Amino acid sequence: GKELERLILRMSRRYCEPQESVILNVVSAMVDFSTSASLQLSQELDPTSRRTLLCVTKIDQHAEEGLAKKLKVAASQMRLRPERVFAVRNRKQQENEGQVSLLDARQRESDFLSAHDELQAGAKQCGYGLGVAALSASLVDIQIERIQETLPATYGRIAARLGELRRRSSEIGQPLGDELSCRLLAIQLIDQCVDSLARERSGRVAVVSSSAV
């Protein structure tokens, strides 16, 4: 349990820390947003919330009133622009078992949202999005923003890395064509090492001889 939790946390940090990443935080409408570990993590990794989206799922299972206020409070706590907050309806377990298609699921979501006066009023007042289609469109927009903002720095890092690889490859020398070339080069390198050791030994002997005179 704890080890799996630590593993998931490390994996989340690995993929969410890069500034190029978009953090799509998906939480159930049934949980307490103020104690949500995933919301706390996204706030830690993206304090300005410039690359974070909040998607609240299972809104059809939130029977009591106050869901619209809950969305508004969550957006405020995470310093999210209202248009970065979304309420969506997922397929239920029975619908998955019944092999309800995605098209039918989206129609059921649309029917549910259209009949939910509280969410409709809250969306008009606060500006949060309703439905998977609105979430998908926002994901495209925020990804474009991230590319425009981070591409110059990314290009610079790639260019620096390529320059380092070119420098290191130039130190290797010309590529060897066949097995015979490899053997000849190996023999040449061995001979050079032997000559170097022989010269070093001769030099040491000469020093000792001259000092003994």
PDB file of C-alpha atoms in Angstrom:
ATOM      1  CA  GLY A   1       0.000   0.000   0.000  1.00  0.00           C
ATOM      2  CA  LYS A   2       2.529   2.625   1.129  1.00  0.00           C
ATOM      3  CA  GLU A   3       5.110   1.498  -1.406  1.00  0.00           C
ATOM      4  CA  LEU A   4       2.553   1.703  -4.216  1.00  0.00           C
ATOM      5  CA  GLU A   5       1.573   5.181  -3.010  1.00  0.00           C
ATOM      6  CA  ARG A   6       5.213   6.316  -3.089  1.00  0.00           C
ATOM      7  CA  LEU A   7       5.655   4.808  -6.548  1.00  0.00           C
ATOM      8  CA  ILE A   8       2.611   6.654  -7.894  1.00  0.00           C
ATOM      9  CA  LEU A   9       3.816   9.882  -6.300  1.00  0.00           C
ATOM     10  CA  ARG A  10       7.273   9.579  -7.894  1.00  0.00           C
ATOM     11  CA  MET A  11       5.711   8.827 -11.274  1.00  0.00           C
ATOM     12  CA  SER A  12       3.350  11.796 -10.960  1.00  0.00           C
ATOM     13  CA  ARG A  13       6.206  14.133 -10.122  1.00  0.00           C
ATOM     14  CA  ARG A  14       8.289  12.822 -13.008  1.00  0.00           C
ATOM     15  CA  TYR A  15       5.631  13.607 -15.583  1.00  0.00           C
ATOM     16  CA  CYS A  16       4.147  16.747 -14.022  1.00  0.00           C
ATOM     17  CA  GLU A  17       7.293  18.675 -13.034  1.00  0.00           C
ATOM     18  CA  PRO A  18       8.440  19.634 -16.594  1.00  0.00           C
ATOM     19  CA  GLN A  19       7.156  23.071 -17.532  1.00  0.00           C
ATOM     20  CA  GLU A  20       6.077  21.683 -20.913  1.00  0.00           C
ATOM     21  CA  SER A  21       3.551  19.371 -19.253  1.00  0.00           C
ATOM     22  CA  VAL A  22      -0.147  20.063 -18.827  1.00  0.00           C
ATOM     23  CA  ILE A  23      -1.567  18.878 -15.496  1.00  0.00           C
ATOM     24  CA  LEU A  24      -5.085  17.490 -15.896  1.00  0.00           C
ATOM     25  CA  ASN A  25      -6.268  16.951 -12.336  1.00  0.00           C
ATOM     26  CA  VAL A  26      -9.229  14.579 -12.303  1.00  0.00           C
ATOM     27  CA  VAL A  27     -11.148  14.294  -9.020  1.00  0.00           C
ATOM     28  CA  SER A  28     -14.495  12.850  -8.061  1.00  0.00           C
ATOM     29  CA  ALA A  29     -17.297  15.197  -7.096  1.00  0.00           C
ATOM     30  CA  MET A  30     -17.794  13.002  -4.036  1.00  0.00           C
ATOM     31  CA  VAL A  31     -14.439  13.822  -2.373  1.00  0.00           C
ATOM     32  CA  ASP A  32     -13.453  16.752  -0.185  1.00  0.00           C
ATOM     33  CA  PHE A  33     -11.419  19.010  -2.468  1.00  0.00           C
ATOM     34  CA  SER A  34      -9.652  20.683   0.459  1.00  0.00           C
ATOM     35  CA  THR A  35      -7.997  17.393   1.475  1.00  0.00           C
ATOM     36  CA  SER A  36      -7.388  15.965  -1.995  1.00  0.00           C
ATOM     37  CA  ALA A  37      -3.768  14.802  -2.291  1.00  0.00           C
ATOM     38  CA  SER A  38      -3.785  15.199  -6.084  1.00  0.00           C
ATOM     39  CA  LEU A  39      -4.972  18.812  -5.849  1.00  0.00           C
ATOM     40  CA  GLN A  40      -2.290  19.564  -3.273  1.00  0.00           C
ATOM     41  CA  LEU A  41       0.371  17.994  -5.492  1.00  0.00           C
ATOM     42  CA  SER A  42      -0.678  19.978  -8.556  1.00  0.00           C
ATOM     43  CA  GLN A  43      -0.558  23.183  -6.504  1.00  0.00           C
ATOM     44  CA  GLU A  44       2.963  22.278  -5.382  1.00  0.00           C
ATOM     45  CA  LEU A  45       4.207  21.527  -8.902  1.00  0.00           C
ATOM     46  CA  ASP A  46       2.338  24.400 -10.584  1.00  0.00           C
ATOM     47  CA  PRO A  47       1.955  27.190  -7.988  1.00  0.00           C
ATOM     48  CA  THR A  48       0.722  29.698 -10.568  1.00  0.00           C
ATOM     49  CA  SER A  49      -1.783  27.184 -12.049  1.00  0.00           C
ATOM     50  CA  ARG A  50      -0.821  28.304 -15.548  1.00  0.00           C
ATOM     51  CA  ARG A  51      -0.707  24.732 -16.830  1.00  0.00           C
ATOM     52  CA  THR A  52      -3.351  23.070 -14.656  1.00  0.00           C
ATOM     53  CA  LEU A  53      -6.883  21.988 -15.513  1.00  0.00           C
ATOM     54  CA  LEU A  54      -9.387  20.700 -12.960  1.00  0.00           C
ATOM     55  CA  CYS A  55     -11.853  18.058 -14.116  1.00  0.00           C
ATOM     56  CA  VAL A  56     -14.589  17.082 -11.653  1.00  0.00           C
ATOM     57  CA  THR A  57     -16.130  13.731 -12.526  1.00  0.00           C
ATOM     58  CA  LYS A  58     -19.156  11.702 -11.361  1.00  0.00           C
ATOM     59  CA  ILE A  59     -21.246  14.834 -11.040  1.00  0.00           C
ATOM     60  CA  ASP A  60     -24.407  12.757 -11.484  1.00  0.00           C
ATOM     61  CA  GLN A  61     -23.624  10.973  -8.201  1.00  0.00           C
ATOM     62  CA  HIS A  62     -23.484  14.238  -6.222  1.00  0.00           C
ATOM     63  CA  ALA A  63     -27.073  14.153  -5.010  1.00  0.00           C
ATOM     64  CA  GLU A  64     -27.123  17.090  -2.585  1.00  0.00           C
ATOM     65  CA  GLU A  65     -27.058  20.740  -3.594  1.00  0.00           C
ATOM     66  CA  GLY A  66     -23.898  22.813  -3.512  1.00  0.00           C
ATOM     67  CA  LEU A  67     -21.896  21.283  -6.366  1.00  0.00           C
ATOM     68  CA  ALA A  68     -21.652  24.603  -8.215  1.00  0.00           C
ATOM     69  CA  LYS A  69     -20.336  26.298  -5.063  1.00  0.00           C
ATOM     70  CA  LYS A  70     -17.888  23.431  -4.592  1.00  0.00           C
ATOM     71  CA  LEU A  71     -16.478  24.032  -8.076  1.00  0.00           C
ATOM     72  CA  LYS A  72     -16.193  27.763  -7.428  1.00  0.00           C
ATOM     73  CA  VAL A  73     -14.361  27.240  -4.122  1.00  0.00           C
ATOM     74  CA  ALA A  74     -11.972  24.712  -5.681  1.00  0.00           C
ATOM     75  CA  ALA A  75     -11.102  27.142  -8.472  1.00  0.00           C
ATOM     76  CA  SER A  76     -10.436  29.867  -5.928  1.00  0.00           C
ATOM     77  CA  GLN A  77      -8.276  27.670  -3.705  1.00  0.00           C
ATOM     78  CA  MET A  78      -6.162  26.497  -6.644  1.00  0.00           C
ATOM     79  CA  ARG A  79      -5.994  29.990  -8.169  1.00  0.00           C
ATOM     80  CA  LEU A  80      -7.464  28.593 -11.369  1.00  0.00           C
ATOM     81  CA  ARG A  81      -9.191  30.692 -13.968  1.00  0.00           C
ATOM     82  CA  PRO A  82     -12.855  29.563 -14.087  1.00  0.00           C
ATOM     83  CA  GLU A  83     -12.479  28.454 -17.700  1.00  0.00           C
ATOM     84  CA  ARG A  84      -9.886  25.916 -16.513  1.00  0.00           C
ATOM     85  CA  VAL A  85     -12.468  24.092 -14.343  1.00  0.00           C
ATOM     86  CA  PHE A  86     -14.828  21.472 -15.811  1.00  0.00           C
ATOM     87  CA  ALA A  87     -17.666  19.263 -14.653  1.00  0.00           C
ATOM     88  CA  VAL A  88     -18.177  16.036 -16.592  1.00  0.00           C
ATOM     89  CA  ARG A  89     -20.289  12.903 -16.384  1.00  0.00           C
ATOM     90  CA  ASN A  90     -18.588   9.527 -16.848  1.00  0.00           C
ATOM     91  CA  ARG A  91     -20.093   6.252 -17.876  1.00  0.00           C
ATOM     92  CA  LYS A  92     -21.345   4.311 -14.877  1.00  0.00           C
ATOM     93  CA  GLN A  93     -20.260   0.757 -14.144  1.00  0.00           C
ATOM     94  CA  GLN A  94     -23.563  -0.564 -15.408  1.00  0.00           C
ATOM     95  CA  GLU A  95     -23.149   1.414 -18.630  1.00  0.00           C
ATOM     96  CA  ASN A  96     -19.644  -0.002 -19.123  1.00  0.00           C
ATOM     97  CA  GLU A  97     -20.935  -3.523 -18.548  1.00  0.00           C
ATOM     98  CA  GLY A  98     -23.768  -2.802 -20.947  1.00  0.00           C
ATOM     99  CA  GLN A  99     -21.230  -1.587 -23.541  1.00  0.00           C
ATOM    100  CA  VAL A 100     -22.787   1.843 -23.877  1.00  0.00           C
ATOM    101  CA  SER A 101     -20.945   3.617 -26.683  1.00  0.00           C
ATOM    102  CA  LEU A 102     -19.010   6.838 -26.183  1.00  0.00           C
ATOM    103  CA  LEU A 103     -21.481   8.625 -28.431  1.00  0.00           C
ATOM    104  CA  ASP A 104     -24.396   7.512 -26.276  1.00  0.00           C
ATOM    105  CA  ALA A 105     -22.456   8.388 -23.119  1.00  0.00           C
ATOM    106  CA  ARG A 106     -21.841  11.913 -24.370  1.00  0.00           C
ATOM    107  CA  GLN A 107     -25.539  12.291 -25.193  1.00  0.00           C
ATOM    108  CA  ARG A 108     -26.476  11.178 -21.694  1.00  0.00           C
ATOM    109  CA  GLU A 109     -24.004  13.687 -20.310  1.00  0.00           C
ATOM    110  CA  SER A 110     -25.533  16.448 -22.411  1.00  0.00           C
ATOM    111  CA  ASP A 111     -29.050  15.520 -21.259  1.00  0.00           C
ATOM    112  CA  PHE A 112     -27.954  15.460 -17.621  1.00  0.00           C
ATOM    113  CA  LEU A 113     -26.194  18.831 -17.801  1.00  0.00           C
ATOM    114  CA  SER A 114     -29.086  20.457 -19.631  1.00  0.00           C
ATOM    115  CA  ALA A 115     -31.455  19.406 -16.839  1.00  0.00           C
ATOM    116  CA  HIS A 116     -29.116  20.455 -14.007  1.00  0.00           C
ATOM    117  CA  ASP A 117     -30.216  24.005 -13.223  1.00  0.00           C
ATOM    118  CA  GLU A 118     -27.638  24.549 -10.488  1.00  0.00           C
ATOM    119  CA  LEU A 119     -24.672  23.695 -12.715  1.00  0.00           C
ATOM    120  CA  GLN A 120     -26.085  25.658 -15.620  1.00  0.00           C
ATOM    121  CA  ALA A 121     -26.546  28.760 -13.475  1.00  0.00           C
ATOM    122  CA  GLY A 122     -23.111  28.346 -11.913  1.00  0.00           C
ATOM    123  CA  ALA A 123     -21.465  27.973 -15.302  1.00  0.00           C
ATOM    124  CA  LYS A 124     -23.061  31.191 -16.531  1.00  0.00           C
ATOM    125  CA  GLN A 125     -22.139  33.065 -13.381  1.00  0.00           C
ATOM    126  CA  CYS A 126     -18.612  31.721 -12.808  1.00  0.00           C
ATOM    127  CA  GLY A 127     -17.547  30.635 -16.279  1.00  0.00           C
ATOM    128  CA  TYR A 128     -16.525  27.021 -15.643  1.00  0.00           C
ATOM    129  CA  GLY A 129     -17.002  24.485 -18.433  1.00  0.00           C
ATOM    130  CA  LEU A 130     -19.580  21.743 -18.694  1.00  0.00           C
ATOM    131  CA  GLY A 131     -18.974  18.443 -20.445  1.00  0.00           C
ATOM    132  CA  VAL A 132     -16.156  16.466 -22.035  1.00  0.00           C
ATOM    133  CA  ALA A 133     -16.355  18.444 -25.285  1.00  0.00           C
ATOM    134  CA  ALA A 134     -15.563  21.707 -23.467  1.00  0.00           C
ATOM    135  CA  LEU A 135     -12.711  20.001 -21.609  1.00  0.00           C
ATOM    136  CA  SER A 136     -11.221  18.649 -24.849  1.00  0.00           C
ATOM    137  CA  ALA A 137     -11.291  22.080 -26.479  1.00  0.00           C
ATOM    138  CA  SER A 138      -9.572  23.645 -23.468  1.00  0.00           C
ATOM    139  CA  LEU A 139      -6.890  20.949 -23.484  1.00  0.00           C
ATOM    140  CA  VAL A 140      -6.024  21.895 -27.057  1.00  0.00           C
ATOM    141  CA  ASP A 141      -5.855  25.595 -26.153  1.00  0.00           C
ATOM    142  CA  ILE A 142      -3.642  25.112 -23.103  1.00  0.00           C
ATOM    143  CA  GLN A 143      -1.313  22.776 -24.996  1.00  0.00           C
ATOM    144  CA  ILE A 144      -0.854  25.438 -27.663  1.00  0.00           C
ATOM    145  CA  GLU A 145      -0.009  27.939 -24.918  1.00  0.00           C
ATOM    146  CA  ARG A 146       2.563  25.590 -23.389  1.00  0.00           C
ATOM    147  CA  ILE A 147       4.215  24.963 -26.762  1.00  0.00           C
ATOM    148  CA  GLN A 148       4.437  28.669 -27.556  1.00  0.00           C
ATOM    149  CA  GLU A 149       5.878  29.469 -24.126  1.00  0.00           C
ATOM    150  CA  THR A 150       8.349  26.602 -23.738  1.00  0.00           C
ATOM    151  CA  LEU A 151       9.446  25.872 -27.319  1.00  0.00           C
ATOM    152  CA  PRO A 152      12.295  28.454 -27.444  1.00  0.00           C
ATOM    153  CA  ALA A 153      13.904  27.082 -24.278  1.00  0.00           C
ATOM    154  CA  THR A 154      13.341  23.511 -25.446  1.00  0.00           C
ATOM    155  CA  TYR A 155      14.968  24.305 -28.780  1.00  0.00           C
ATOM    156  CA  GLY A 156      17.938  25.823 -26.958  1.00  0.00           C
ATOM    157  CA  ARG A 157      18.435  22.702 -24.823  1.00  0.00           C
ATOM    158  CA  ILE A 158      18.194  20.442 -27.871  1.00  0.00           C
ATOM    159  CA  ALA A 159      20.732  22.565 -29.759  1.00  0.00           C
ATOM    160  CA  ALA A 160      23.121  22.484 -26.789  1.00  0.00           C
ATOM    161  CA  ARG A 161      22.780  18.728 -26.503  1.00  0.00           C
ATOM    162  CA  LEU A 162      23.381  18.218 -30.221  1.00  0.00           C
ATOM    163  CA  GLY A 163      26.457  20.426 -30.021  1.00  0.00           C
ATOM    164  CA  GLU A 164      27.827  18.322 -27.160  1.00  0.00           C
ATOM    165  CA  LEU A 165      27.166  15.108 -29.090  1.00  0.00           C
ATOM    166  CA  ARG A 166      28.914  16.497 -32.182  1.00  0.00           C
ATOM    167  CA  ARG A 167      31.924  17.510 -30.088  1.00  0.00           C
ATOM    168  CA  ARG A 168      32.158  14.080 -28.494  1.00  0.00           C
ATOM    169  CA  SER A 169      31.708  12.275 -31.805  1.00  0.00           C
ATOM    170  CA  SER A 170      34.499  14.339 -33.383  1.00  0.00           C
ATOM    171  CA  GLU A 171      36.857  13.105 -30.662  1.00  0.00           C
ATOM    172  CA  ILE A 172      36.157   9.496 -31.585  1.00  0.00           C
ATOM    173  CA  GLY A 173      37.709   9.873 -35.031  1.00  0.00           C
ATOM    174  CA  GLN A 174      36.777   8.391 -38.363  1.00  0.00           C
ATOM    175  CA  PRO A 175      34.456   5.381 -38.316  1.00  0.00           C
ATOM    176  CA  LEU A 176      36.020   1.972 -38.968  1.00  0.00           C
ATOM    177  CA  GLY A 177      34.827   0.176 -42.037  1.00  0.00           C
ATOM    178  CA  ASP A 178      35.404  -3.527 -41.366  1.00  0.00           C
ATOM    179  CA  GLU A 179      36.857  -6.125 -39.005  1.00  0.00           C
ATOM    180  CA  LEU A 180      40.349  -5.866 -40.453  1.00  0.00           C
ATOM    181  CA  SER A 181      40.421  -2.112 -39.860  1.00  0.00           C
ATOM    182  CA  CYS A 182      39.375  -2.678 -36.237  1.00  0.00           C
ATOM    183  CA  ARG A 183      42.170  -5.227 -35.717  1.00  0.00           C
ATOM    184  CA  LEU A 184      44.790  -3.001 -37.318  1.00  0.00           C
ATOM    185  CA  LEU A 185      43.721  -0.067 -35.183  1.00  0.00           C
ATOM    186  CA  ALA A 186      43.808  -2.253 -32.052  1.00  0.00           C
ATOM    187  CA  ILE A 187      47.335  -3.436 -32.881  1.00  0.00           C
ATOM    188  CA  GLN A 188      48.398   0.143 -33.534  1.00  0.00           C
ATOM    189  CA  LEU A 189      47.017   1.294 -30.180  1.00  0.00           C
ATOM    190  CA  ILE A 190      48.716  -1.614 -28.369  1.00  0.00           C
ATOM    191  CA  ASP A 191      52.054  -0.801 -30.047  1.00  0.00           C
ATOM    192  CA  GLN A 192      51.676   2.835 -29.024  1.00  0.00           C
ATOM    193  CA  CYS A 193      51.052   1.800 -25.417  1.00  0.00           C
ATOM    194  CA  VAL A 194      54.053  -0.546 -25.420  1.00  0.00           C
ATOM    195  CA  ASP A 195      56.301   2.178 -26.889  1.00  0.00           C
ATOM    196  CA  SER A 196      55.048   4.656 -24.325  1.00  0.00           C
ATOM    197  CA  LEU A 197      55.761   2.259 -21.463  1.00  0.00           C
ATOM    198  CA  ALA A 198      59.173   1.444 -22.898  1.00  0.00           C
ATOM    199  CA  ARG A 199      60.091   5.131 -23.174  1.00  0.00           C
ATOM    200  CA  GLU A 200      58.870   5.735 -19.623  1.00  0.00           C
ATOM    201  CA  ARG A 201      60.971   2.830 -18.341  1.00  0.00           C
ATOM    202  CA  SER A 202      64.028   4.001 -20.273  1.00  0.00           C
ATOM    203  CA  GLY A 203      63.583   7.513 -18.937  1.00  0.00           C
ATOM    204  CA  ARG A 204      63.427   6.262 -15.371  1.00  0.00           C
ATOM    205  CA  VAL A 205      66.544   4.116 -15.855  1.00  0.00           C
ATOM    206  CA  ALA A 206      68.443   7.062 -17.319  1.00  0.00           C
ATOM    207  CA  VAL A 207      67.524   9.244 -14.378  1.00  0.00           C
ATOM    208  CA  VAL A 208      68.699   6.602 -11.903  1.00  0.00           C
ATOM    209  CA  SER A 209      71.941   6.033 -13.821  1.00  0.00           C
ATOM    210  CA  SER A 210      72.792   9.727 -14.021  1.00  0.00           C
ATOM    211  CA  SER A 211      72.092  10.255 -10.351  1.00  0.00           C
ATOM    212  CA  ALA A 212      74.279   7.293  -9.427  1.00  0.00           C
ATOM    213  CA  VAL A 213      77.296   8.677 -11.240  1.00  0.00           C
TER     214      VAL A 213
END
